[in-house]
PDB file of C-alpha atoms in Angstrom:
ATOM      1  CA  ARG A   1      13.531 -25.761  -9.123  1.00  0.00           C
ATOM      2  CA  LYS A   2      12.204 -22.984 -11.469  1.00  0.00           C
ATOM      3  CA  GLY A   3      14.054 -21.483 -14.340  1.00  0.00           C
ATOM      4  CA  THR A   4      16.969 -22.786 -16.489  1.00  0.00           C
ATOM      5  CA  SER A   5      20.768 -22.874 -15.826  1.00  0.00           C
ATOM      6  CA  GLY A   6      22.694 -20.896 -18.162  1.00  0.00           C
ATOM      7  CA  GLY A   7      26.178 -22.578 -18.291  1.00  0.00           C
ATOM      8  CA  GLY A   8      27.045 -23.958 -14.951  1.00  0.00           C
ATOM      9  CA  GLY A   9      24.777 -21.890 -12.755  1.00  0.00           C
ATOM     10  CA  GLY A  10      21.691 -23.243 -10.913  1.00  0.00           C
ATOM     11  CA  SER A  11      19.534 -22.851  -8.032  1.00  0.00           C
ATOM     12  CA  ASN A  12      19.367 -24.433  -4.556  1.00  0.00           C
ATOM     13  CA  VAL A  13      16.449 -23.737  -2.454  1.00  0.00           C
ATOM     14  CA  GLY A  14      16.508 -25.216   1.059  1.00  0.00           C
ATOM     15  CA  GLY A  15      16.520 -24.330   4.741  1.00  0.00           C
ATOM     16  CA  GLY A  16      14.651 -20.947   4.009  1.00  0.00           C
ATOM     17  CA  SER A  17      17.402 -19.699   1.905  1.00  0.00           C
ATOM     18  CA  LEU A  18      17.872 -19.339  -1.904  1.00  0.00           C
ATOM     19  CA  THR A  19      21.317 -19.571  -3.451  1.00  0.00           C
ATOM     20  CA  LEU A  20      21.440 -18.761  -7.159  1.00  0.00           C
ATOM     21  CA  GLY A  21      24.422 -19.450  -9.575  1.00  0.00           C
ATOM     22  CA  SER A  22      25.724 -16.826 -11.709  1.00  0.00           C
ATOM     23  CA  GLY A  23      24.071 -17.988 -14.950  1.00  0.00           C
ATOM     24  CA  TRP A  24      20.470 -18.806 -13.483  1.00  0.00           C
ATOM     25  CA  SER A  25      17.636 -17.114 -15.286  1.00  0.00           C
ATOM     26  CA  ASN A  26      13.847 -17.725 -14.831  1.00  0.00           C
ATOM     27  CA  LYS A  27      11.581 -18.790 -17.561  1.00  0.00           C
ATOM     28  CA  GLU A  28      11.096 -15.228 -18.776  1.00  0.00           C
ATOM     29  CA  GLY A  29      14.690 -14.994 -19.420  1.00  0.00           C
ATOM     30  CA  VAL A  30      15.498 -12.529 -16.681  1.00  0.00           C
ATOM     31  CA  ASN A  31      19.081 -13.027 -15.278  1.00  0.00           C
ATOM     32  CA  ILE A  32      18.753 -13.268 -11.605  1.00  0.00           C
ATOM     33  CA  ALA A  33      22.626 -12.472 -11.364  1.00  0.00           C
ATOM     34  CA  ASP A  34      21.780  -8.945 -12.740  1.00  0.00           C
ATOM     35  CA  TYR A  35      19.337  -8.508  -9.925  1.00  0.00           C
ATOM     36  CA  LYS A  36      21.662  -9.729  -7.198  1.00  0.00           C
ATOM     37  CA  SER A  37      24.339  -7.395  -8.401  1.00  0.00           C
ATOM     38  CA  LYS A  38      21.992  -4.450  -8.142  1.00  0.00           C
ATOM     39  CA  PHE A  39      20.801  -5.397  -4.702  1.00  0.00           C
ATOM     40  CA  ASN A  40      24.331  -5.802  -3.416  1.00  0.00           C
ATOM     41  CA  LYS A  41      25.085  -2.270  -4.471  1.00  0.00           C
ATOM     42  CA  ALA A  42      21.759  -0.911  -3.153  1.00  0.00           C
ATOM     43  CA  THR A  43      21.670   1.484  -0.111  1.00  0.00           C
ATOM     44  CA  THR A  44      18.884   1.665   2.285  1.00  0.00           C
ATOM     45  CA  LEU A  45      17.182   4.608   4.023  1.00  0.00           C
ATOM     46  CA  ASP A  46      15.263   4.251   7.322  1.00  0.00           C
ATOM     47  CA  ILE A  47      12.715   6.763   8.066  1.00  0.00           C
ATOM     48  CA  SER A  48      10.661   7.071  11.119  1.00  0.00           C
ATOM     49  CA  GLY A  49       7.198   8.623  12.121  1.00  0.00           C
ATOM     50  CA  HIS A  50       4.833   5.968  13.165  1.00  0.00           C
ATOM     51  CA  LYS A  51       4.790   4.977  16.796  1.00  0.00           C
ATOM     52  CA  LYS A  52       3.959   1.405  16.312  1.00  0.00           C
ATOM     53  CA  GLU A  53       4.176  -1.409  13.707  1.00  0.00           C
ATOM     54  CA  VAL A  54       3.667  -0.400  10.113  1.00  0.00           C
ATOM     55  CA  GLN A  55       1.064  -2.717   8.459  1.00  0.00           C
ATOM     56  CA  SER A  56       0.903  -1.594   4.863  1.00  0.00           C
ATOM     57  CA  LEU A  57       2.528   0.462   2.113  1.00  0.00           C
ATOM     58  CA  ALA A  58       1.428   1.931  -1.253  1.00  0.00           C
ATOM     59  CA  TRP A  59       3.348   4.104  -3.863  1.00  0.00           C
ATOM     60  CA  SER A  60       1.347   6.607  -5.378  1.00  0.00           C
ATOM     61  CA  PRO A  61       0.759   6.190  -9.090  1.00  0.00           C
ATOM     62  CA  SER A  62       3.287   8.867  -9.935  1.00  0.00           C
ATOM     63  CA  GLY A  63       5.973   7.086  -7.815  1.00  0.00           C
ATOM     64  CA  LYS A  64       6.537  10.329  -6.014  1.00  0.00           C
ATOM     65  CA  LYS A  65       4.886   9.516  -2.650  1.00  0.00           C
ATOM     66  CA  LEU A  66       4.711   6.483  -0.297  1.00  0.00           C
ATOM     67  CA  ALA A  67       1.754   5.998   2.046  1.00  0.00           C
ATOM     68  CA  SER A  68       2.092   3.922   5.076  1.00  0.00           C
ATOM     69  CA  GLY A  69      -0.642   2.519   7.644  1.00  0.00           C
ATOM     70  CA  SER A  70       0.064   1.561  11.166  1.00  0.00           C
ATOM     71  CA  VAL A  71      -1.210   0.023  14.317  1.00  0.00           C
ATOM     72  CA  ASP A  72      -0.933   3.426  15.816  1.00  0.00           C
ATOM     73  CA  GLN A  73      -4.234   4.281  14.063  1.00  0.00           C
ATOM     74  CA  THR A  74      -2.440   6.827  11.510  1.00  0.00           C
ATOM     75  CA  ALA A  75      -1.594   6.679   7.916  1.00  0.00           C
ATOM     76  CA  ARG A  76       1.333   8.613   6.820  1.00  0.00           C
ATOM     77  CA  VAL A  77       2.351   9.973   3.314  1.00  0.00           C
ATOM     78  CA  TRP A  78       6.109  10.536   2.621  1.00  0.00           C
ATOM     79  CA  ALA A  79       7.619  12.295  -0.185  1.00  0.00           C
ATOM     80  CA  ILE A  80      10.836  10.731  -0.899  1.00  0.00           C
ATOM     81  CA  GLY A  81      13.656  12.430  -2.799  1.00  0.00           C
ATOM     82  CA  THR A  82      17.101  11.388  -3.821  1.00  0.00           C
ATOM     83  CA  THR A  83      18.394  12.610  -0.408  1.00  0.00           C
ATOM     84  CA  GLY A  84      15.968  10.800   1.704  1.00  0.00           C
ATOM     85  CA  LYS A  85      12.692  11.830   3.365  1.00  0.00           C
ATOM     86  CA  GLU A  86      11.694  15.373   2.205  1.00  0.00           C
ATOM     87  CA  LYS A  87       8.616  15.600   4.282  1.00  0.00           C
ATOM     88  CA  ASP A  88       5.880  13.601   5.642  1.00  0.00           C
ATOM     89  CA  ILE A  89       2.158  14.370   6.621  1.00  0.00           C
ATOM     90  CA  GLU A  90       0.206  12.371   9.388  1.00  0.00           C
ATOM     91  CA  LEU A  91      -3.374  11.354   8.540  1.00  0.00           C
ATOM     92  CA  LYS A  92      -5.413  10.939  11.818  1.00  0.00           C
ATOM     93  CA  GLY A  93      -9.104   9.940  12.423  1.00  0.00           C
ATOM     94  CA  HIS A  94      -9.264   6.168  12.686  1.00  0.00           C
ATOM     95  CA  THR A  95      -9.792   4.766  16.135  1.00  0.00           C
ATOM     96  CA  ALA A  96      -8.115   1.409  15.393  1.00  0.00           C
ATOM     97  CA  ALA A  97      -5.275   0.058  13.308  1.00  0.00           C
ATOM     98  CA  VAL A  98      -4.914   1.006   9.660  1.00  0.00           C
ATOM     99  CA  HIS A  99      -4.492  -2.351   7.903  1.00  0.00           C
ATOM    100  CA  SER A 100      -4.446  -1.529   4.285  1.00  0.00           C
ATOM    101  CA  LEU A 101      -4.325   1.507   2.063  1.00  0.00           C
ATOM    102  CA  CYS A 102      -4.404   2.392  -1.815  1.00  0.00           C
ATOM    103  CA  TRP A 103      -4.347   5.313  -4.023  1.00  0.00           C
ATOM    104  CA  ASP A 104      -7.002   6.552  -6.285  1.00  0.00           C
ATOM    105  CA  PRO A 105      -5.570   5.664  -9.868  1.00  0.00           C
ATOM    106  CA  THR A 106      -7.494   8.644 -11.319  1.00  0.00           C
ATOM    107  CA  ARG A 107      -6.917  11.351  -8.855  1.00  0.00           C
ATOM    108  CA  SER A 108      -3.141  11.109  -7.563  1.00  0.00           C
ATOM    109  CA  ASP A 109      -3.792  13.178  -4.484  1.00  0.00           C
ATOM    110  CA  TYR A 110      -6.533  10.890  -2.844  1.00  0.00           C
ATOM    111  CA  LEU A 111      -5.836   7.824  -0.524  1.00  0.00           C
ATOM    112  CA  ALA A 112      -8.190   5.075   0.833  1.00  0.00           C
ATOM    113  CA  THR A 113      -7.398   3.668   4.241  1.00  0.00           C
ATOM    114  CA  ALA A 114      -9.028   0.505   5.712  1.00  0.00           C
ATOM    115  CA  SER A 115      -9.101   0.061   9.396  1.00  0.00           C
ATOM    116  CA  ALA A 116     -10.076  -2.224  12.092  1.00  0.00           C
ATOM    117  CA  ASP A 117     -12.495   0.361  13.235  1.00  0.00           C
ATOM    118  CA  LYS A 118     -14.797  -0.910  10.403  1.00  0.00           C
ATOM    119  CA  THR A 119     -14.386   2.252   8.383  1.00  0.00           C
ATOM    120  CA  ILE A 120     -12.865   3.368   5.171  1.00  0.00           C
ATOM    121  CA  ARG A 121     -11.546   6.893   5.041  1.00  0.00           C
ATOM    122  CA  ILE A 122     -10.833   8.872   1.774  1.00  0.00           C
ATOM    123  CA  TRP A 123      -8.222  11.512   2.276  1.00  0.00           C
ATOM    124  CA  ASP A 124      -7.093  14.397   0.167  1.00  0.00           C
ATOM    125  CA  VAL A 125      -3.466  14.277   0.994  1.00  0.00           C
ATOM    126  CA  ARG A 126      -2.888  18.023  -0.274  1.00  0.00           C
ATOM    127  CA  SER A 127      -4.882  19.244   2.713  1.00  0.00           C
ATOM    128  CA  SER A 128      -4.510  16.003   5.178  1.00  0.00           C
ATOM    129  CA  LYS A 129      -8.176  15.991   5.501  1.00  0.00           C
ATOM    130  CA  CYS A 130     -10.527  13.229   5.436  1.00  0.00           C
ATOM    131  CA  THR A 131     -13.199  13.840   2.710  1.00  0.00           C
ATOM    132  CA  ASN A 132     -15.343  10.728   3.307  1.00  0.00           C
ATOM    133  CA  SER A 133     -15.718   8.136   6.034  1.00  0.00           C
ATOM    134  CA  ILE A 134     -17.698   5.151   5.129  1.00  0.00           C
ATOM    135  CA  LYS A 135     -18.730   2.636   7.868  1.00  0.00           C
ATOM    136  CA  THR A 136     -18.716  -0.958   6.351  1.00  0.00           C
ATOM    137  CA  GLY A 137     -20.557  -3.028   9.040  1.00  0.00           C
ATOM    138  CA  ASN A 138     -19.295  -5.895  11.054  1.00  0.00           C
ATOM    139  CA  GLY A 139     -15.679  -6.851  11.118  1.00  0.00           C
ATOM    140  CA  ALA A 140     -12.323  -5.196  10.895  1.00  0.00           C
ATOM    141  CA  ASN A 141     -11.474  -3.934   7.454  1.00  0.00           C
ATOM    142  CA  ILE A 142      -8.166  -5.776   6.409  1.00  0.00           C
ATOM    143  CA  ASN A 143      -7.850  -4.883   2.656  1.00  0.00           C
ATOM    144  CA  VAL A 144      -8.895  -2.028   0.277  1.00  0.00           C
ATOM    145  CA  GLN A 145      -8.496  -1.631  -3.373  1.00  0.00           C
ATOM    146  CA  TRP A 146      -9.503   0.964  -5.762  1.00  0.00           C
ATOM    147  CA  SER A 147     -10.775  -0.195  -9.056  1.00  0.00           C
ATOM    148  CA  PRO A 148      -8.463   0.744 -12.125  1.00  0.00           C
ATOM    149  CA  ASP A 149     -11.022   3.161 -13.505  1.00  0.00           C
ATOM    150  CA  GLY A 150     -11.485   4.785 -10.057  1.00  0.00           C
ATOM    151  CA  LYS A 151     -15.323   4.355 -10.038  1.00  0.00           C
ATOM    152  CA  TYR A 152     -15.374   1.613  -7.136  1.00  0.00           C
ATOM    153  CA  ILE A 153     -13.657   0.746  -4.049  1.00  0.00           C
ATOM    154  CA  ALA A 154     -13.282  -2.946  -2.826  1.00  0.00           C
ATOM    155  CA  VAL A 155     -13.059  -3.810   0.985  1.00  0.00           C
ATOM    156  CA  GLY A 156     -12.213  -7.021   2.409  1.00  0.00           C
ATOM    157  CA  ASN A 157     -12.935  -7.821   6.146  1.00  0.00           C
ATOM    158  CA  LYS A 158     -11.666 -10.230   8.692  1.00  0.00           C
ATOM    159  CA  TYR A 159     -15.124 -12.327   8.337  1.00  0.00           C
ATOM    160  CA  ASN A 160     -14.275 -13.003   4.664  1.00  0.00           C
ATOM    161  CA  ASN A 161     -16.860 -10.408   3.352  1.00  0.00           C
ATOM    162  CA  LEU A 162     -16.446  -8.044   0.501  1.00  0.00           C
ATOM    163  CA  THR A 163     -18.048  -4.738   0.442  1.00  0.00           C
ATOM    164  CA  PHE A 164     -18.238  -2.419  -2.652  1.00  0.00           C
ATOM    165  CA  ILE A 165     -18.330   1.370  -2.499  1.00  0.00           C
ATOM    166  CA  ASP A 166     -19.507   3.492  -5.400  1.00  0.00           C
ATOM    167  CA  THR A 167     -16.959   6.627  -5.485  1.00  0.00           C
ATOM    168  CA  LYS A 168     -19.616   8.921  -7.118  1.00  0.00           C
ATOM    169  CA  ASN A 169     -21.494   9.195  -3.659  1.00  0.00           C
ATOM    170  CA  PHE A 170     -19.339   7.167  -1.463  1.00  0.00           C
ATOM    171  CA  LYS A 171     -22.292   4.792  -0.649  1.00  0.00           C
ATOM    172  CA  ILE A 172     -22.223   0.998  -0.215  1.00  0.00           C
ATOM    173  CA  PHE A 173     -24.062  -0.864  -3.058  1.00  0.00           C
TER     174      PHE A 173
END
């Protein structure tokens, strides 16, 4: 049991479920009942576009766009407004599933996608064009992450290897 009970509340974890008492809070003092109340009032929005299973999601640094990668070999970028999906673009070019994606933290319109086709693609989402395609060697790419300063991209593959890409010239080093 993590957290502390605040006046009669508590937690019960068992059978794959979590039950929280009304006064329960974690060690940082966040009252879980507040979150539960907000979730109970939340609404959902289902949007469609991919033809197969969605493998990854990433919000843009501005929080105005959501990117998704799919087994259907595409990535999509969704502009989400207060009334739902406003528009989306489809990014085509991979020849296998898109397992991971991430946004450039320094240029908000650039997205990196990692695919089982052993490539990393860099997309300019304003034009929906692939600006760079980097072959990473053997093994499906399953993770991609841009460095916080935007200078490097790290890639993990299914054989437990890491590859690093310099974003000045988009070459592996």
